[in-house]
mmCIF file of C-alpha atoms (C1' of nucleotides) in Angstrom:
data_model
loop_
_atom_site.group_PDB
_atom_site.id
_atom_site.type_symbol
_atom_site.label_atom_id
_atom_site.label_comp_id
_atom_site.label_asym_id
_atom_site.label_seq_id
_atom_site.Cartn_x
_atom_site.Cartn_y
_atom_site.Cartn_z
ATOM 1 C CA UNK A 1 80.803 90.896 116.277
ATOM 2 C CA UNK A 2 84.425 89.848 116.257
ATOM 3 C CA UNK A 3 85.855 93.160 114.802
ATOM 4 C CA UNK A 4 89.177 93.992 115.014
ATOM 5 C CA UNK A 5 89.306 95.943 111.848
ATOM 6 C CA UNK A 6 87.907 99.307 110.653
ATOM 7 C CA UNK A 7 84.351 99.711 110.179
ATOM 8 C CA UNK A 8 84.482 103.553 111.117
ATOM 9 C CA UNK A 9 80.787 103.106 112.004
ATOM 10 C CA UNK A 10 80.392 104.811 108.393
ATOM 11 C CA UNK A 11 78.917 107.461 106.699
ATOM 12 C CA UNK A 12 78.222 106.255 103.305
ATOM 13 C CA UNK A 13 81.482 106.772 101.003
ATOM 14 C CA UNK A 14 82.084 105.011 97.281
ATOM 15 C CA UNK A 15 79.358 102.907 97.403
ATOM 16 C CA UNK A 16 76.647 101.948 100.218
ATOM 17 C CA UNK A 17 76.619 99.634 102.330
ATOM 18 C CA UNK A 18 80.751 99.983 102.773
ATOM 19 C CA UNK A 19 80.964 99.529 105.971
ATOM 20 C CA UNK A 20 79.981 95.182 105.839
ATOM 21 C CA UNK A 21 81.674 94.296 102.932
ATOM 22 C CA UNK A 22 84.997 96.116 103.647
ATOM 23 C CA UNK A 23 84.668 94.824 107.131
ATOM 24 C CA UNK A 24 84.635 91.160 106.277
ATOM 25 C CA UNK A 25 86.951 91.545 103.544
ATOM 26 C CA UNK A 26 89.644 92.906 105.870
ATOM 27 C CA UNK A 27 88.540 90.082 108.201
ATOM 28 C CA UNK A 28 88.852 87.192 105.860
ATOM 29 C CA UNK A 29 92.799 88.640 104.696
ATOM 30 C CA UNK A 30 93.703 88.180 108.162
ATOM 31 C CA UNK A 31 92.373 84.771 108.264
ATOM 32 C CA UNK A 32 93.815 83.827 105.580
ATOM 33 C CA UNK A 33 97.144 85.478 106.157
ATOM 34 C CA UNK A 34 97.100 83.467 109.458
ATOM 35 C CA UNK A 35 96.890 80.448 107.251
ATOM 36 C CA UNK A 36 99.310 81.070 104.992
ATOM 37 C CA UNK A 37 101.714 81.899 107.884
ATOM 38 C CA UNK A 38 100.939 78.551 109.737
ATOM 39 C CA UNK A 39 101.265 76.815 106.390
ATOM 40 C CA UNK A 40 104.921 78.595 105.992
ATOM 41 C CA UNK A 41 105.836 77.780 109.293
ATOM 42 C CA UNK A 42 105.782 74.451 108.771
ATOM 43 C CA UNK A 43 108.732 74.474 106.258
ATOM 44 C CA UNK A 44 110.281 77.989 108.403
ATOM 45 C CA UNK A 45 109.561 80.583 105.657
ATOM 46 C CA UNK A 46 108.475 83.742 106.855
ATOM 47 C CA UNK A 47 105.330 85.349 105.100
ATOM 48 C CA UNK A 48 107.628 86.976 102.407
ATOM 49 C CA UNK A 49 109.596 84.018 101.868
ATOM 50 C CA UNK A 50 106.589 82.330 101.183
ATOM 51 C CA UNK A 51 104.975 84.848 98.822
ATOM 52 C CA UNK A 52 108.277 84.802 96.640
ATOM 53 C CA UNK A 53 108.520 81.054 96.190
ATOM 54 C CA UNK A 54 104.515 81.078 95.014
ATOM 55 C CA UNK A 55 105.598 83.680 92.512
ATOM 56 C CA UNK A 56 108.744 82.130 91.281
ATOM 57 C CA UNK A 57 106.779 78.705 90.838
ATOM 58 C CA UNK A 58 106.406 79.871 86.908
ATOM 59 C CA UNK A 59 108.292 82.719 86.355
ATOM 60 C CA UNK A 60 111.957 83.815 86.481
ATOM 61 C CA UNK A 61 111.583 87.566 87.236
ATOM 62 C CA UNK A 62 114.039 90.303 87.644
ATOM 63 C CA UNK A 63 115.070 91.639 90.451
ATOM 64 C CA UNK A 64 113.297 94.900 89.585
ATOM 65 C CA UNK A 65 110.069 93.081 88.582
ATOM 66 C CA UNK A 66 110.405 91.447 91.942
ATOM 67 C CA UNK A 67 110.309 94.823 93.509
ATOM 68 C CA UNK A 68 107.445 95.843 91.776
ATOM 69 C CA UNK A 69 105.064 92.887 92.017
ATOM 70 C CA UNK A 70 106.118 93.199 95.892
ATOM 71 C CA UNK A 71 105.985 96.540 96.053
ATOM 72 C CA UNK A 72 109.533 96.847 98.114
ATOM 73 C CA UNK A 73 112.368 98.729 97.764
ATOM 74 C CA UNK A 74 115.014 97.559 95.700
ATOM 75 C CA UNK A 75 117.340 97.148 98.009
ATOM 76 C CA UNK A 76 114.831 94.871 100.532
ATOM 77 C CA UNK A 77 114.527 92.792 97.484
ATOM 78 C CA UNK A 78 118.700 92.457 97.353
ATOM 79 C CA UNK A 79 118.634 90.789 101.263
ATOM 80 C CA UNK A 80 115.332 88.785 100.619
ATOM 81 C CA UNK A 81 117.068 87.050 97.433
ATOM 82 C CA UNK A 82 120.147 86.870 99.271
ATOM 83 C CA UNK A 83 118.299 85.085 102.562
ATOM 84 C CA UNK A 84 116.775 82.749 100.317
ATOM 85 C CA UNK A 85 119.833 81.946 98.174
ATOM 86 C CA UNK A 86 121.839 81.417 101.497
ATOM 87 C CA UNK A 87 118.957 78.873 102.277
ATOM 88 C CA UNK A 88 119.294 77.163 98.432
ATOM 89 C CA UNK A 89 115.615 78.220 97.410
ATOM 90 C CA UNK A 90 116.517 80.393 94.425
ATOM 91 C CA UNK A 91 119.286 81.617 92.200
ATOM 92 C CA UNK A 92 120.549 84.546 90.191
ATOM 93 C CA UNK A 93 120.490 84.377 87.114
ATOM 94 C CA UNK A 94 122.715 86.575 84.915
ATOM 95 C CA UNK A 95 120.079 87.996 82.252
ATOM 96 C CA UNK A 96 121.132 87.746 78.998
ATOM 97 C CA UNK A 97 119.632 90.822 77.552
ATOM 98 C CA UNK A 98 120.820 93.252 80.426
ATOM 99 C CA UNK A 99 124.420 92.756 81.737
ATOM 100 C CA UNK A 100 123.307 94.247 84.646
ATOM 101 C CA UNK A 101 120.994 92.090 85.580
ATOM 102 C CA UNK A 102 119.682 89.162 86.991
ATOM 103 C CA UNK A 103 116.508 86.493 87.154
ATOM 104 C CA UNK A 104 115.697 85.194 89.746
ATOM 105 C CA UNK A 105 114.585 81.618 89.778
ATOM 106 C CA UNK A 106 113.420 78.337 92.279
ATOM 107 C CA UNK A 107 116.621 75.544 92.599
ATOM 108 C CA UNK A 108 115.162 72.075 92.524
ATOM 109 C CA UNK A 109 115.113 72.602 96.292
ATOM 110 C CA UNK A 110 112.898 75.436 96.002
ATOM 111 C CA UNK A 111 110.600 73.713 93.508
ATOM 112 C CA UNK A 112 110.149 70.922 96.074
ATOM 113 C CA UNK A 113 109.396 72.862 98.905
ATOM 114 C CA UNK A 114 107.514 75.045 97.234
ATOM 115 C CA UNK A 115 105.247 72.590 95.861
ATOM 116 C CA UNK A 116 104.958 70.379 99.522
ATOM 117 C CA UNK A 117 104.253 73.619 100.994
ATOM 118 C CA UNK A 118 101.322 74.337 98.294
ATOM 119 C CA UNK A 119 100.220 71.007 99.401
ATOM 120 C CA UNK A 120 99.730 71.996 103.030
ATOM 121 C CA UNK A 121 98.040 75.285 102.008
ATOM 122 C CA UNK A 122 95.731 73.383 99.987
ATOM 123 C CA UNK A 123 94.373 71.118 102.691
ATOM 124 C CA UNK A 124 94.100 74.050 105.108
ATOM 125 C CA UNK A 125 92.776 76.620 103.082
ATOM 126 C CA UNK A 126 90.122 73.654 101.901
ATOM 127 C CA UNK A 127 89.386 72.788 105.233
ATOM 128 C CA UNK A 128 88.472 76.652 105.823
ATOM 129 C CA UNK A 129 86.187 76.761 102.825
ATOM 130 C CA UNK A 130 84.645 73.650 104.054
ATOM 131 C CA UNK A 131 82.056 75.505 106.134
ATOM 132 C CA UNK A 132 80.775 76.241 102.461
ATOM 133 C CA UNK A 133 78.663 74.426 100.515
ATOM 134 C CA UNK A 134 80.197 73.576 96.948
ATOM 135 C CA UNK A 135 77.740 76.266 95.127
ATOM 136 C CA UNK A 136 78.907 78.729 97.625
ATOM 137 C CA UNK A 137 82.423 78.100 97.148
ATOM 138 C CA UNK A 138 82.350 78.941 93.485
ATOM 139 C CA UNK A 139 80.574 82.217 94.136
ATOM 140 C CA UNK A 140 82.859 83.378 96.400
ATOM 141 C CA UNK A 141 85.865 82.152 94.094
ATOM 142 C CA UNK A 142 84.538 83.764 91.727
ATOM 143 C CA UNK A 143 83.829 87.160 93.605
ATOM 144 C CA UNK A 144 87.063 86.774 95.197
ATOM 145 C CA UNK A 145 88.866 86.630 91.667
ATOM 146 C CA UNK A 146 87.028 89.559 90.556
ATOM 147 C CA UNK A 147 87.723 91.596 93.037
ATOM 148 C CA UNK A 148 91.453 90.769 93.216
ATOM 149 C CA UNK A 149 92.000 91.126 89.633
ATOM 150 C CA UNK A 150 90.152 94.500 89.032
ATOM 151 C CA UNK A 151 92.897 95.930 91.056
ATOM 152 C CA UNK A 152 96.105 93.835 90.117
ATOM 153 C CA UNK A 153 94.781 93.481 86.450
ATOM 154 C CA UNK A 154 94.799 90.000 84.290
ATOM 155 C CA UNK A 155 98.089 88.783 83.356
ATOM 156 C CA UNK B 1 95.825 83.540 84.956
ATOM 157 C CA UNK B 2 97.837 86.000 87.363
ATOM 158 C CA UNK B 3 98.957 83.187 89.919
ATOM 159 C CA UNK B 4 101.545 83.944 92.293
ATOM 160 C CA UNK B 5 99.719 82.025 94.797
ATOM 161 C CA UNK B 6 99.723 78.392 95.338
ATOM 162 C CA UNK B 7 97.626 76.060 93.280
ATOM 163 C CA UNK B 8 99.385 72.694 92.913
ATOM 164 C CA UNK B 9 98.063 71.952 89.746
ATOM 165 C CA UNK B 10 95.705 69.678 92.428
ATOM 166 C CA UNK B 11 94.900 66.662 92.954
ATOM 167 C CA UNK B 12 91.463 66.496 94.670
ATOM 168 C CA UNK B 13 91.872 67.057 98.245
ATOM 169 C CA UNK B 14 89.235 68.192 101.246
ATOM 170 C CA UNK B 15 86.294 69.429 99.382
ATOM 171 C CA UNK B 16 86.020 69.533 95.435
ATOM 172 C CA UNK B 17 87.145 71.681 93.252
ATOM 173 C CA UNK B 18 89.809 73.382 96.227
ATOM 174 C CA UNK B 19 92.569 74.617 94.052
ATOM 175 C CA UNK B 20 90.362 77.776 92.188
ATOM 176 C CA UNK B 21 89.111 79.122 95.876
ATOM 177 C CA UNK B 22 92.244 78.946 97.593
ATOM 178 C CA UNK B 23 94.048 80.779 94.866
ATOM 179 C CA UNK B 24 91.088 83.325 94.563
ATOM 180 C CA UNK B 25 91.082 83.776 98.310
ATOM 181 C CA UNK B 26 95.369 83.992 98.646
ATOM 182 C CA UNK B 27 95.128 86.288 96.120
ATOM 183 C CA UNK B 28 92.392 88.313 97.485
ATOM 184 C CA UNK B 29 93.806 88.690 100.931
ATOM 185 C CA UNK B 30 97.407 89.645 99.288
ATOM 186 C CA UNK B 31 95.602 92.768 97.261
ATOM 187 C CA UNK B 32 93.380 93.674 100.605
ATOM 188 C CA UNK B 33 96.951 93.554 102.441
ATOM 189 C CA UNK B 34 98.711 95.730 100.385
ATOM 190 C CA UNK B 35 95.784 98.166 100.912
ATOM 191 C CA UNK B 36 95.679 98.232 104.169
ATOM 192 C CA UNK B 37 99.278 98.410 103.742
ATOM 193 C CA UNK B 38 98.689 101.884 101.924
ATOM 194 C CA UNK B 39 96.351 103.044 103.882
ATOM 195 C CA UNK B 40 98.917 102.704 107.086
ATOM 196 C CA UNK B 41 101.701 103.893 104.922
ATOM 197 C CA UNK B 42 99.364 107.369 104.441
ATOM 198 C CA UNK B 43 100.560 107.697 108.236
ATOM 199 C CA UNK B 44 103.353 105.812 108.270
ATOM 200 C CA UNK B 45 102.251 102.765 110.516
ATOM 201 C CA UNK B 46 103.226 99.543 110.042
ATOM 202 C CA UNK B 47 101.012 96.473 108.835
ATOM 203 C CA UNK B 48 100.976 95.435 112.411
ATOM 204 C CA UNK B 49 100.702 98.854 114.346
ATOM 205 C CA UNK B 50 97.666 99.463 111.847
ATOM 206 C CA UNK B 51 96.104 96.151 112.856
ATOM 207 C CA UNK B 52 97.034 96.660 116.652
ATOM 208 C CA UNK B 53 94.816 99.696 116.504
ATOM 209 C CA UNK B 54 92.232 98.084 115.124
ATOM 210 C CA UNK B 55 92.014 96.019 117.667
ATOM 211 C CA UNK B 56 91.849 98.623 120.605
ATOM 212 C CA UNK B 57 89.546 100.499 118.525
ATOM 213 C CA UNK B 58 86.595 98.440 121.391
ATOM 214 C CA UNK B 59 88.705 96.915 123.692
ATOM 215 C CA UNK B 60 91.648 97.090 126.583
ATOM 216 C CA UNK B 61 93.124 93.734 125.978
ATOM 217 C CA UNK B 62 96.175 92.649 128.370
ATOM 218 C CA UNK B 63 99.451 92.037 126.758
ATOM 219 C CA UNK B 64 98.990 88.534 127.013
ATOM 220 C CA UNK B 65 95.256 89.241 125.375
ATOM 221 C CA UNK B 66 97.275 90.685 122.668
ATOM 222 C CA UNK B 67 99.932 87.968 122.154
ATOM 223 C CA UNK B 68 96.931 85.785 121.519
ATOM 224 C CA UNK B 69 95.121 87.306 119.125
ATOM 225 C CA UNK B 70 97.867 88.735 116.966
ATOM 226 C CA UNK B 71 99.714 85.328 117.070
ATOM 227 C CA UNK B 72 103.015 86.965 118.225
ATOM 228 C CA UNK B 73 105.205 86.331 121.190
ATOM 229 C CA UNK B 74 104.785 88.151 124.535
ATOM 230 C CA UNK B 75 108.109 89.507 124.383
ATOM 231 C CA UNK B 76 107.133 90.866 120.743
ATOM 232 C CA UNK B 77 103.922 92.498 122.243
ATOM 233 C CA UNK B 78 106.391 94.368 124.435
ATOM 234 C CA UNK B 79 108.357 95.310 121.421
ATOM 235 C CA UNK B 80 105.256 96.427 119.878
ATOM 236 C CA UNK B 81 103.090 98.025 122.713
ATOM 237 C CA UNK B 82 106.886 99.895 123.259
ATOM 238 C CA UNK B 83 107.227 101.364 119.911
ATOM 239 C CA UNK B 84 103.587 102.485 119.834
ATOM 240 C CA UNK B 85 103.605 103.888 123.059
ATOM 241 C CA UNK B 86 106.844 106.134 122.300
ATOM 242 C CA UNK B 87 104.749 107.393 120.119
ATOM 243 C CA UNK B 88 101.855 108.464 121.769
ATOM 244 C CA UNK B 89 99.189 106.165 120.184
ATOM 245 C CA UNK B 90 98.688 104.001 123.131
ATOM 246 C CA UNK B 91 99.382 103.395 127.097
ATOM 247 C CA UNK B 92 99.983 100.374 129.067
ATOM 248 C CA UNK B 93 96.927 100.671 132.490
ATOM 249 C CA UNK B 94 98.067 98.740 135.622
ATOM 250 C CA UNK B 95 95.586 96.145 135.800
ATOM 251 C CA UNK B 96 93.055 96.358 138.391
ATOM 252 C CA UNK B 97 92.679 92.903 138.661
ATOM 253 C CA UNK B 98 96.245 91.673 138.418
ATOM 254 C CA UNK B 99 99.167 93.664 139.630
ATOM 255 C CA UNK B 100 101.597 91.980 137.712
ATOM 256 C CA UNK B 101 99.587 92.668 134.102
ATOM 257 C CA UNK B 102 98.941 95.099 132.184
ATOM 258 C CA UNK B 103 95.796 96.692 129.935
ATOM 259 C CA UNK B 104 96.457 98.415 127.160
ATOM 260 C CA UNK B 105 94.239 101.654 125.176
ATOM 261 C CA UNK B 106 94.230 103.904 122.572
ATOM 262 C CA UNK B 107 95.194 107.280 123.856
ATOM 263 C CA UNK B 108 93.082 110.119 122.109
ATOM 264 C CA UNK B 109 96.065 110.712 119.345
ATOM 265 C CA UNK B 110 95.886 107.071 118.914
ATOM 266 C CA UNK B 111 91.832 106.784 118.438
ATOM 267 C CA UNK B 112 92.189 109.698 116.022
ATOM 268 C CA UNK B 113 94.435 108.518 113.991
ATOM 269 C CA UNK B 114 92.692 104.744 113.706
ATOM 270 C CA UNK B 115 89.345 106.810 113.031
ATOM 271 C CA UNK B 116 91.305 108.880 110.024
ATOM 272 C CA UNK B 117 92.819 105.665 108.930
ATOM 273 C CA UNK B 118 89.405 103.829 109.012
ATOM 274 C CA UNK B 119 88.389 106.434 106.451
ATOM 275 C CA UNK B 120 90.873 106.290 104.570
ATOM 276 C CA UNK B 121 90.923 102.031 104.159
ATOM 277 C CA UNK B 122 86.931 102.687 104.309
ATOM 278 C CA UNK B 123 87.409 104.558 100.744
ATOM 279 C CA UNK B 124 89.839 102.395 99.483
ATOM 280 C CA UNK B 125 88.143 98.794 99.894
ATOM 281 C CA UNK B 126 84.796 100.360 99.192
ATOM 282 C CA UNK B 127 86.715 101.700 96.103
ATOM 283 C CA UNK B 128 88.076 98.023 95.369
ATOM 284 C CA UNK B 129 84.456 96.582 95.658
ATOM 285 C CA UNK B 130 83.011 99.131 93.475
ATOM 286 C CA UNK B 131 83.715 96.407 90.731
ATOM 287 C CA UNK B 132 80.847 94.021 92.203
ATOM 288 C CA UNK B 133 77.090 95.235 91.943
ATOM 289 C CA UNK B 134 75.503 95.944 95.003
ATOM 290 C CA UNK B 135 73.961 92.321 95.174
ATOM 291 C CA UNK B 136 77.724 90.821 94.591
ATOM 292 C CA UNK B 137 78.938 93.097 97.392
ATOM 293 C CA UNK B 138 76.408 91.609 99.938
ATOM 294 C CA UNK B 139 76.640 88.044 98.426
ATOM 295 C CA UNK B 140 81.176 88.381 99.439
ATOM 296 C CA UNK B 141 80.221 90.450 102.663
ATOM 297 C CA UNK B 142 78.574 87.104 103.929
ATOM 298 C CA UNK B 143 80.253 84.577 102.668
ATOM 299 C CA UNK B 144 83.659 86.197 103.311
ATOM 300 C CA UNK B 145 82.737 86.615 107.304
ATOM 301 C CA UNK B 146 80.813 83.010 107.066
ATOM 302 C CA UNK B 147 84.705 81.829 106.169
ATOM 303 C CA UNK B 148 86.576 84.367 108.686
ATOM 304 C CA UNK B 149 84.247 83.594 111.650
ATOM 305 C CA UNK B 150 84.519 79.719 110.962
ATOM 306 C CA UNK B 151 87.925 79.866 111.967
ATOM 307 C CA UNK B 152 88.264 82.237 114.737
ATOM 308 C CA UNK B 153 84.543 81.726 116.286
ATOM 309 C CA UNK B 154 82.211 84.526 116.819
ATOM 310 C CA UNK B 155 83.149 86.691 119.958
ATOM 311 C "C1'" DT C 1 122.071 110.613 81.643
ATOM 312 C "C1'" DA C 2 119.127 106.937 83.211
ATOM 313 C "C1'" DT C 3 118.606 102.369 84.990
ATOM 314 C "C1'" DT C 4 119.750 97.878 87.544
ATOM 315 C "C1'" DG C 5 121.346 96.259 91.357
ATOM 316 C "C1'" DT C 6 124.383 96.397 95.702
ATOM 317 C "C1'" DT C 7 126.196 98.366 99.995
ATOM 318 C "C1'" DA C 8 125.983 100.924 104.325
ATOM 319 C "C1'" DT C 9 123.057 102.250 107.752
ATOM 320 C "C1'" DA C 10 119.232 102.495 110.812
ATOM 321 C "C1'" DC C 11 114.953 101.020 112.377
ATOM 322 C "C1'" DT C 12 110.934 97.790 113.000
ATOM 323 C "C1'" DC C 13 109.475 93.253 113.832
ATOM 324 C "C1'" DT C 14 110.062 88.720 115.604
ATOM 325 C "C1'" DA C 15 111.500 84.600 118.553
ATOM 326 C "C1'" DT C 16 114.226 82.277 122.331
ATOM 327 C "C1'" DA C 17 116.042 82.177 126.784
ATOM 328 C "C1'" DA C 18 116.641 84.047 131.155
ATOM 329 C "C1'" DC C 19 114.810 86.976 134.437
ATOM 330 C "C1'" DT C 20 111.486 89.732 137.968
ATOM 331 C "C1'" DA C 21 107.378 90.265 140.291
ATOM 332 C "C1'" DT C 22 103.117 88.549 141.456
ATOM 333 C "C1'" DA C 23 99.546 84.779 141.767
ATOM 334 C "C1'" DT D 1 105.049 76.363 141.259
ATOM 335 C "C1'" DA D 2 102.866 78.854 137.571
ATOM 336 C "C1'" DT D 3 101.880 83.066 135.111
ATOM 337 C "C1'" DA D 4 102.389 88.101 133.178
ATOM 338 C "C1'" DG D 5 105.488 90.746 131.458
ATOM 339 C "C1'" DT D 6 110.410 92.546 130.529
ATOM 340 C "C1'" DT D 7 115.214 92.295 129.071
ATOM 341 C "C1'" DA D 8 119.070 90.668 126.346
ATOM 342 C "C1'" DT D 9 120.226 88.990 122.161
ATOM 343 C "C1'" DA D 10 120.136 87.641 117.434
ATOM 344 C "C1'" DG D 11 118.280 87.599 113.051
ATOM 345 C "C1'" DA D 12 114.764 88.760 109.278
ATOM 346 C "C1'" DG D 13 112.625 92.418 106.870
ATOM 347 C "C1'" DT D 14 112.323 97.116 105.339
ATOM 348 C "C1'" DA D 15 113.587 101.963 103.516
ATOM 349 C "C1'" DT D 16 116.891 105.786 102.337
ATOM 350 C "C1'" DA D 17 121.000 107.388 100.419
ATOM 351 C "C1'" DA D 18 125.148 106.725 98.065
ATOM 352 C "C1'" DC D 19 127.454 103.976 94.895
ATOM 353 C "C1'" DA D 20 129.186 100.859 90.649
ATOM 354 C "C1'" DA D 21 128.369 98.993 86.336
ATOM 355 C "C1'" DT D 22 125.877 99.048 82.290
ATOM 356 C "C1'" DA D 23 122.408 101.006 78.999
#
DNA sequence: TATTGTTATACTCTATAACTATA
DNA sequence: TATAGTTATAGAGTATAACAATA
């Protein structure tokens, strides 16, 4: 049964049948996670150095929207920007509305590795879904996406 | 469109149509990680102590089982297996078989705890799914473990 | 006073290289 | 010789508490 998650062997709780789908859904994240490590390995960016440049690739947060879309600390988001400004993926920004502020944004460096990297997730992420036939694809993008936005919300 | 993931604007690559399922699925298994990422927090285990006892939840795995499965270095497992044993959720078992190897369990703190923390992820994914209709549910069950067990094979 | 971000500190997590004990 | 695991070491990632500068 391959299950290394937690399927407490379930007594019915928000809706039935819990025990499958939150099984495989747990599942699949790790897969994928494993993916998108592999993928970020490639180009030696850990998972959260990875995450960042895929949400800098069109926006220029703060450092305090930063924190909340990643849901750390402050402060971890201070040595995370610093790491990856050592390494010439991103820069501060001063903001001009707050003085003390900053954005955060991809250098031309970042952009390119960031987009050769999306590249490489492409293919293997692809390859995955391969085992699926096209109409099954698009269901489970589209169940995917629903799921994932009902808790993160649309833009 | 809410993407912080990585869809390079695409160029048609292994199957059709690749870019909207590997966003949908990076962006699903980044919400299902952050809550299994509450769900540890609740008692204050780590993404990877929360996924080590999921994994001893039905087995005894060696360290080098471990180091395997979880992708990490041996010397990390020892890390690992150290800081959860200090704290009473596992034990290392001379091997029977090998006298320079280890097994490693779940002590009865530690199966409590992953059977509490089941629960508690249990109510929080179901939660999550409670978007989908029952139908939808199955329909991402399967296709979501057709995906996971393509890659790391059935047991 | 409240907020944005940094610093100091401590701990977890991770890999590499060298090592011990056993196979 | 090869393998299972540990140790030493170094660095990334994280949170808490205290702080500085600005709002």
């Amino acid at each position: 049964m391959n299950n290394e998650t937690f399927n407490p062997a379930s007594q019915p709780s928000v809706p039935e049948n819990t025990s499958s789908i939150v099984d495989s859904l747990a599942q699949l994240s790790y897969v994928i996670q494993s993916v998108l490590g592999r993928s970020g390995a490639v180009y030696d960016l850990s998972p959260i150095q990875l995450r960042l440049l895929g949400i800098l690739r069109d926006r220029e947060p703060s450092m305090k929207q930063l924190a909340e879309r990643l849901e750390l600390d402050k402060s971890s988001i201070t040595g995370l920007i610093d790491r990856a400004e050592r390494r010439h993926l991103v820069e501060r920004i001063p903001s001009p509305e707050d003085r003390r502020g900053f954005n955060v944004r991809l250098t031309p460096d970042g952009r390119r590795i960031a987009r050769e990297i999306g590249g490489e997730i492409e293919r293997r992420i692809g390859e995955l879904a391969g085992v699926l036939t096209e109409a099954e694809r698009g269901q489970l993008a589209s169940l995917a996406l629903k799921v994932a936005e009902a808790r993160s919300g649309p833009d």
